[in-house]
Amino acid sequence: MIPARFLSSLTGVSRSSCPSRLLARSAPVVASRTFAGLAGLAGPASPPSARRPIRSSPSTTPQLGLFPGAGPVTSSAAFLSTPPRSLFSTSAVAGLAGHTGDSSSPQALDEKDNHAVISVFDMFSIGIGPSSSHTVGPMRAARMFITSIEELGILHDVRYMRVELYGSLALTGDGHGTPDAVLMGLEGEDPRTVDTTMLPARVASIRSEKRLNLLGGLQLIDFDPSKHLIYYRDKRLPQHPNGMRFSVFNADGDLLATNEYFSVGGGFIVNKDTELAGENAFYRATTALPLNPSASYTSADEVASHGPASTAIPLNACDSHTAHHHPTPVCDMGKKNAVVATLPFRTGDELLELCRQQNMTIAAVVMENERRWRPEAEIRANLLEIWRAMDDSITNGCWSSERKLPGSAGVSRRAPALFRRLMAKSMPVAPFDPTSPHGRSSATPSSAEGGHARARRDLPTMAFLDWLSCFAIAVNEENAAGGRVVTAPTNGAAGIIPAVLKYFVSFVAGHAGPDAAEEDIVEFLLTAGAIGMLYKRGASISAAEVGCQGEVGVACSMAAAGLAAVMGGTIDQVENAAEIGMEHNLGLTCDPVAGLVQIPCIERNALGAAKAVTAAQLALSGDGQHRVTLDQVIETMRQTGLDMQSKYKETSLGGLAVNVPVC
């Protein structure tokens, strides 16, 4: 028998009210601790190794063969970085994200703390489809919440649970797999490692048996998704359109704990302080991280706390493993500290000026910052692992035997047929193996000249754009089917960067061997990551905030910059390519048909990849001087997102979503 008190909580409580209203009758107060942060994917942190610049000077010949023995890498620790600026603002989350509280006006930013630098492994993280904000983020949030409950020591008191989805998560959640992701997160799964082949069967079992195994069986509770997973399609939490609230109850129906989370795009999660018995009591070591002993710190109420792939958030940083390897971890649970970036930047102009002052490429700046958290060999290995996951998603999409994508729209897979047709054609260069991360071509590299970081290369004929489209469509069909992809920087735009990088590696680079290919891959991803950081801080990468310009537009801009860099462009040409990539995606709406990440998303990625190549080509044809700057286009994108009607922001209430019938 479900307690009447729990049943009344499902119907008698204002869903828009603060959770603290529910806490008056709860258990005794536990000592107060707070936690607020971003959860993402990051590799281990450790002191930097011998520093070897990627291209420390624009006039330096590229160094090749710097990736010996790169094999599979498993990220297993946590790190901190300063969060980017976002569009939403409330008193609870404003401090976290560095806001003054007015999202419609320029922010008064602290010169030291509010830089754009986060880890490139937060811009690129391995997860599952179909959505980073509606699938990956909610799964991480659910796991984060139930893990905190276990750490608080109250998991075995939990008998019932309620999950509430607000705004965009409620409106398009079914098509984006949000409910299934939440259920898997509550059972302890992580987007990076969950077995995607078993997920449908497990969700079906939960729905039929109406039972939930919290954290992989640590606590079995009654849970009927049709009653206890609640959609508020006409309401949103004030902080962000992608809001969710988790609450747990004891056998008497008393509320034990509750928390709200916000999926802000790209799999990033912002959470309020977990409230226990009316007070903040989210017991978590938020700062005890294995950092470079020479790193400096700054008090940071705006700190982002990122977790390892296996846990999604940092757990007990003062455990025996940490103490053994790092004798003096930071264990002050009352404060949150952030590593001050070695080379911080807030804007595109600051990034370019930094490159000039330090005589470094954009990729070298990012590498120098990454060294704050892990050694260079590990950075390179992790980036190559990201690339392998991207390449695998292309291969899986091209070789899929499925004819239809899941969902009510009845969309057919096109990548396999396109792939077969292209393979049957005669190629203007030596054949290559699309299943290989490196590919093959008949060209040979030449030495750098003319003051560029590398030799200039010419793009092949337009015939290769068919391959570009095939690669992008393959990834996004895998994403739509719930397969494993890389958020780059989101799932809805996951095909653009892999397609452009595969295109370059297979047809343009003319690599003499895998070492040269790996050098290009690392530079491409680091450069693209830097551009993504600027958008995340200066605007948003969430379609629920700014429409699809924040997803496909940002991915196009990132890919254009990465391609321009590995094609030998100067830092000004790289910045120009990024600007062009976004300028011609401004105003792009997010109106998925039937709430599925299929129409227009899949084709839009193919077009986004083509735009990225065109943007890089245009930038490389000039001298880097241009009228519109990247910072100006980022600010324009932010303002456009604020002005855009909510029905065009991942709600499926306007645009194609209401004009394309689904039977």
PDB file of C-alpha atoms in Angstrom, residues 17 23 32 38 101-104 107 119 164 191 218 252 262 320 394 434 490 521 523 538 547 551 589 592 596:
ATOM      1  CA  SER A  17       6.920  26.028  -5.833  1.00  0.00           C
ATOM      2  CA  LEU A  23      10.527  19.718   3.790  1.00  0.00           C
ATOM      3  CA  SER A  32      24.734  21.731   6.018  1.00  0.00           C
ATOM      4  CA  LEU A  38      28.491  21.162 -13.952  1.00  0.00           C
ATOM      5  CA  GLY A 101      21.054  38.325 -12.908  1.00  0.00           C
ATOM      6  CA  ASP A 102      20.097  40.065 -16.157  1.00  0.00           C
ATOM      7  CA  SER A 103      20.295  37.755 -19.139  1.00  0.00           C
ATOM      8  CA  SER A 104      19.334  40.423 -21.618  1.00  0.00           C
ATOM      9  CA  GLN A 107      27.421  40.850 -17.987  1.00  0.00           C
ATOM     10  CA  SER A 119      38.419  21.222 -20.655  1.00  0.00           C
ATOM     11  CA  GLU A 164       9.285  15.806 -12.602  1.00  0.00           C
ATOM     12  CA  PRO A 191      25.939   7.574 -20.850  1.00  0.00           C
ATOM     13  CA  LEU A 218      21.388  -1.241  -3.869  1.00  0.00           C
ATOM     14  CA  ASP A 252       5.513   6.677   5.573  1.00  0.00           C
ATOM     15  CA  PHE A 262      19.146  21.786 -15.375  1.00  0.00           C
ATOM     16  CA  SER A 320      42.428   6.171   0.174  1.00  0.00           C
ATOM     17  CA  ILE A 394      30.531   6.837 -38.966  1.00  0.00           C
ATOM     18  CA  PRO A 434      36.281   4.450 -44.663  1.00  0.00           C
ATOM     19  CA  THR A 490      25.838  18.381 -28.732  1.00  0.00           C
ATOM     20  CA  ILE A 521      43.485  15.016 -35.383  1.00  0.00           C
ATOM     21  CA  GLU A 523      45.211  19.954 -33.605  1.00  0.00           C
ATOM     22  CA  GLY A 538      29.431  33.944 -24.606  1.00  0.00           C
ATOM     23  CA  GLY A 547      17.438  27.332 -31.114  1.00  0.00           C
ATOM     24  CA  GLU A 551      23.869  23.319 -31.896  1.00  0.00           C
ATOM     25  CA  THR A 589      15.378  27.296 -35.284  1.00  0.00           C
ATOM     26  CA  PRO A 592      11.991  18.688 -34.531  1.00  0.00           C
ATOM     27  CA  LEU A 596      12.495  13.261 -32.686  1.00  0.00           C
TER      28      LEU A 596
END
